[in-house]
Coordinates of C-alpha atoms in Angstrom, one line a residue:
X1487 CA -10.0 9.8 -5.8
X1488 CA -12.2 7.4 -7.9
X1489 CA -12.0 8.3 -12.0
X1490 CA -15.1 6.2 -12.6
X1491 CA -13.3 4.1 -14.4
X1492 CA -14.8 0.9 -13.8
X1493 CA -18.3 2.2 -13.8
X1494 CA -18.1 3.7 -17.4
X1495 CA -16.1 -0.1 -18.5
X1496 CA -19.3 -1.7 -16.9
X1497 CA -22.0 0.4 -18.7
X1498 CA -19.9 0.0 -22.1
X1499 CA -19.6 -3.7 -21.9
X1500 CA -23.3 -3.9 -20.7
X1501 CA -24.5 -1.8 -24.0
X1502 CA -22.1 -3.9 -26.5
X1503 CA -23.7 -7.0 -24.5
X1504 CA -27.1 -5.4 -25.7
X1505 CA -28.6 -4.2 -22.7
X1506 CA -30.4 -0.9 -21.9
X1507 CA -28.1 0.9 -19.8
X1508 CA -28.7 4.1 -17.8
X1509 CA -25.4 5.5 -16.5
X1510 CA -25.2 7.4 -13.3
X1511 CA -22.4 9.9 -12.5
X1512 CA -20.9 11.3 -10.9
X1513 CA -18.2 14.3 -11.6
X1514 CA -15.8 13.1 -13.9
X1515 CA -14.9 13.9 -17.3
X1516 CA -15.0 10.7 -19.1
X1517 CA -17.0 10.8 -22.6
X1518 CA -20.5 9.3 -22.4
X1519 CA -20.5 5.5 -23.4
X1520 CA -22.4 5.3 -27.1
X1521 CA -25.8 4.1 -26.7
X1522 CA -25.9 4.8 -22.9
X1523 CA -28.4 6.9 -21.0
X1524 CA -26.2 9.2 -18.4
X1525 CA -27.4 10.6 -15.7
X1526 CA -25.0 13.4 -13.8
X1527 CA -25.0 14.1 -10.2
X1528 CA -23.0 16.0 -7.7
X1529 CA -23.5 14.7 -4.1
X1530 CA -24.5 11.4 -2.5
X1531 CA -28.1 12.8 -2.3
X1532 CA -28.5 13.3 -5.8
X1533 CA -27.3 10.2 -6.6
X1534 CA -29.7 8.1 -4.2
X1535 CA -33.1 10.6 -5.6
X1536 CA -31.3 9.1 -9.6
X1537 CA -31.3 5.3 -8.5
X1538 CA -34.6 6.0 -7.1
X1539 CA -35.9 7.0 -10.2
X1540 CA -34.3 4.3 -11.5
X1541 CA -35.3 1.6 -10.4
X1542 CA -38.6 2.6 -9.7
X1543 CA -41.3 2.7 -6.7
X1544 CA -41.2 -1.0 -6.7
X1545 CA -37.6 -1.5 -7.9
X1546 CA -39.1 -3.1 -11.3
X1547 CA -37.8 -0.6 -13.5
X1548 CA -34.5 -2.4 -14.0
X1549 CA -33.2 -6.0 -14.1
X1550 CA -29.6 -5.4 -12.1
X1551 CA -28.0 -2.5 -10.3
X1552 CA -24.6 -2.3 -10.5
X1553 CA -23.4 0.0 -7.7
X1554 CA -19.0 0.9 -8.9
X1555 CA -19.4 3.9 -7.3
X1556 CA -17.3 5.5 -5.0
X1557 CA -19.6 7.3 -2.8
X1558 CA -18.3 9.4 0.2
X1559 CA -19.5 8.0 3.5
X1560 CA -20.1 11.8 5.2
X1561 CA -20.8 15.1 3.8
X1562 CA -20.5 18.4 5.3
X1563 CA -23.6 19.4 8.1
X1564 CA -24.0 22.5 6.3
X1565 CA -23.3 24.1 3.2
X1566 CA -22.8 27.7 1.9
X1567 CA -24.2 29.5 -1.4
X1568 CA -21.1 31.5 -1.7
X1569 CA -17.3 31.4 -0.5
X1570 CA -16.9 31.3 2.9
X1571 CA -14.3 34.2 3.6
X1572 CA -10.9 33.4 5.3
X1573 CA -10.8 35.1 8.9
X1574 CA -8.1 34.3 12.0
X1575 CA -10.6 32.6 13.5
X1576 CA -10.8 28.7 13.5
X1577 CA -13.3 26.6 11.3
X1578 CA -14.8 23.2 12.7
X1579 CA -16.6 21.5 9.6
X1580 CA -19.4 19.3 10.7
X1581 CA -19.9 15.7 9.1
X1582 CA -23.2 13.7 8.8
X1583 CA -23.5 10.5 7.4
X1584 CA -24.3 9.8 3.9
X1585 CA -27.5 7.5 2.9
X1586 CA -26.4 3.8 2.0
X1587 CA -27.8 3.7 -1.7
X1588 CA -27.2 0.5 -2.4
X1589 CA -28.4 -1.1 1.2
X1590 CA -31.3 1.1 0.9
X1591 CA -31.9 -0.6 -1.9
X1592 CA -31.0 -4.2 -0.6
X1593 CA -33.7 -3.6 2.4
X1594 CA -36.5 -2.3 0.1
X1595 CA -35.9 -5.4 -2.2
X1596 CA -39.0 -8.3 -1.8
X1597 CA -37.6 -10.6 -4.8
X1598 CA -34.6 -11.5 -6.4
X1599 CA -34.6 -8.6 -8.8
X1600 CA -32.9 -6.1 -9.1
X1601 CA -29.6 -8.4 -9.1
X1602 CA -27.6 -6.5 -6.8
X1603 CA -23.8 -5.5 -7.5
X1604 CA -21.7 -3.8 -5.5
X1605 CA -18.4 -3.0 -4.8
X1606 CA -16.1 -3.1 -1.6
X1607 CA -12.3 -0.6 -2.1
X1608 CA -10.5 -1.1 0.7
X1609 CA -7.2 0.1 2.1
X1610 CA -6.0 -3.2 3.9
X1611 CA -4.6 -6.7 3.3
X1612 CA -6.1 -8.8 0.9
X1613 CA -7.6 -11.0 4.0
X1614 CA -9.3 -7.9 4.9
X1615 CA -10.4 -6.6 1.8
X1616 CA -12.5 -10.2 1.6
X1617 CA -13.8 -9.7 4.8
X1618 CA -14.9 -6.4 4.5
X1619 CA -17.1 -7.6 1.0
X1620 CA -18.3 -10.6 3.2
X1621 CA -20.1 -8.6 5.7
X1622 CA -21.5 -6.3 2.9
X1623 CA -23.0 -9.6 1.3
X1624 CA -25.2 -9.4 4.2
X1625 CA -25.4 -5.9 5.2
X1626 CA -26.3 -4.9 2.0
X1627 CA -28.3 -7.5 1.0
X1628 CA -26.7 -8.0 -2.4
X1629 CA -25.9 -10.9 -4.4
X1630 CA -22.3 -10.0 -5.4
X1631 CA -20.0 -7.8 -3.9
X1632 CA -16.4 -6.7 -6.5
X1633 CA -13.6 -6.8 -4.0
X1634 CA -10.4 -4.4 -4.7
X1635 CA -7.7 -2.4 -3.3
X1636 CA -7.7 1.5 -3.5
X1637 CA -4.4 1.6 -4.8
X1638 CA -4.8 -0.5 -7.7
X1639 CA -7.7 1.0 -8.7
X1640 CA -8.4 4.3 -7.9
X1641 CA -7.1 6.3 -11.1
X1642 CA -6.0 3.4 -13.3
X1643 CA -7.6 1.3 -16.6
X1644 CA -6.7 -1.7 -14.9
X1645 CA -7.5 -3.2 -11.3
X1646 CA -7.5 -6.6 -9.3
X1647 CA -10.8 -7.9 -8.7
X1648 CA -12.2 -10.5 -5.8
X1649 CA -16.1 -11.7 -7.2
X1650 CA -17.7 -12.4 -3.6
X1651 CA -20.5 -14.2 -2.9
X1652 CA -22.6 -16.4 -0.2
X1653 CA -20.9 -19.4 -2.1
X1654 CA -17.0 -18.4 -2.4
X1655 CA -14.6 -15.6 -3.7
X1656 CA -13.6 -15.9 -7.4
X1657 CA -10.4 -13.6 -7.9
X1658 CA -10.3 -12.4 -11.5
X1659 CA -6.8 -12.3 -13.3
X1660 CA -5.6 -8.4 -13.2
X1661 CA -5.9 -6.7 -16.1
X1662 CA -8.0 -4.0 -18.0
X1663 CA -11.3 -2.6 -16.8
X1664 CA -12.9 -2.8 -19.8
X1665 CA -12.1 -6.6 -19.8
X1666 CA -13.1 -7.2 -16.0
X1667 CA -16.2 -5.6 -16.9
X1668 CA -17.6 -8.9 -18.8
X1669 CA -17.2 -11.5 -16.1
X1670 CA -18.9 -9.0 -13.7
X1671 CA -21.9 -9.0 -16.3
X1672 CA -21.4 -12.4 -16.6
X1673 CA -22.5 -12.4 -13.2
X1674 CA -25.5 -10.5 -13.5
X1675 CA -26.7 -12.8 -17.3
X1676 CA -26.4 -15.8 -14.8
X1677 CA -28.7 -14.2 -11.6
X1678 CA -31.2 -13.7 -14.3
X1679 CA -30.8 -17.0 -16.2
X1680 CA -31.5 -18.4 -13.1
X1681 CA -34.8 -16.6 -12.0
X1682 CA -36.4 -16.9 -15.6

């Protein structure tokens, strides 16, 4: 299960760094970042109608989307207002695809902005943790994707980090989030350097 950890280090570092930051969450009890503009949400849905708003009708609302959330890939067909009440029978729980936020957002982009960030949490070797952020590169349509394994950083204040993009894989020394956060914004300061 993902704490939101890294997301919550990212928005921190990016307000010390002395950006405008609009958080979005989703359930966890960590304490809002000071100076940060949070946003709470409960399912995949409500998250994608948040970046939406966001970023804007012509995604120019924001310089950089940084995407450390863990979103669940299905959700259940249907839901229920109340309890559904335990019965001998059987239940089969339907599951439907959830929207790919961030390579919604990748398609929909016609410039270089928003500098696109996401992230790629694998179970697997390290080999195919880099491979699994390669093809997002592209499927996505991002300009960075933040390799790492589930199991060192699901639940934890520190994590092992791959930075991959078009032009290599930088691995990042383990250690806090909080401190990972800066080279990932480091990142992002670059991107925009570059387009002006």
């Amino acid at each position: 299960r993902s704490s939101g950890k890294m997301g919550f280090a990212i928005a921190t570092r990016a307000r010390a760094r002395g950006s405008e930051v609009t958080l979005i969450a989703g359930p966890t009890a960590l304490p809002t970042p000071a100076g940060v503009t949070r946003i709470d949400v409960r399912s995949a849905l409500d998250m994608q109608a948040a970046v939406a708003r966001a970023l804007g009708a012509e995604l120019d609302a924001a310089d950089a989307l940084v995407m450390a959330a863990a979103v669940g890939d299905y959700r259940p067909t249907s839901t229920h207002d109340q309890k559904l009440k335990r019965t001998a029978d059987a239940l089969q729980l339907g599951l439907t695809p959830n929207p790919d936020i961030l390579a919604a957002v990748g398609a929909a982009r016609r410039g270089v902005r928003p500098v696109l960030v996401g992230f790629a949490v694998e179970a697997a070797s390290d080999a195919q943790v880099l491979a699994y952020a390669r093809a997002k590169l592209d499927s996505k349509r991002v300009d960075v994707v933040v390799a790492n394994h589930a199991a060192d950083a699901f639940g934890k204040d520190d994590n092992r980090v791959t930075l991959v993009t078009h032009d290599g894989a930088q691995a990042l020394a383990p250690g806090p989030k909080s401190e990972l956060a800066d080279p990932i914004l480091d990142f992002v300061a670059k991107k925009l350097e570059e387009q002006g």
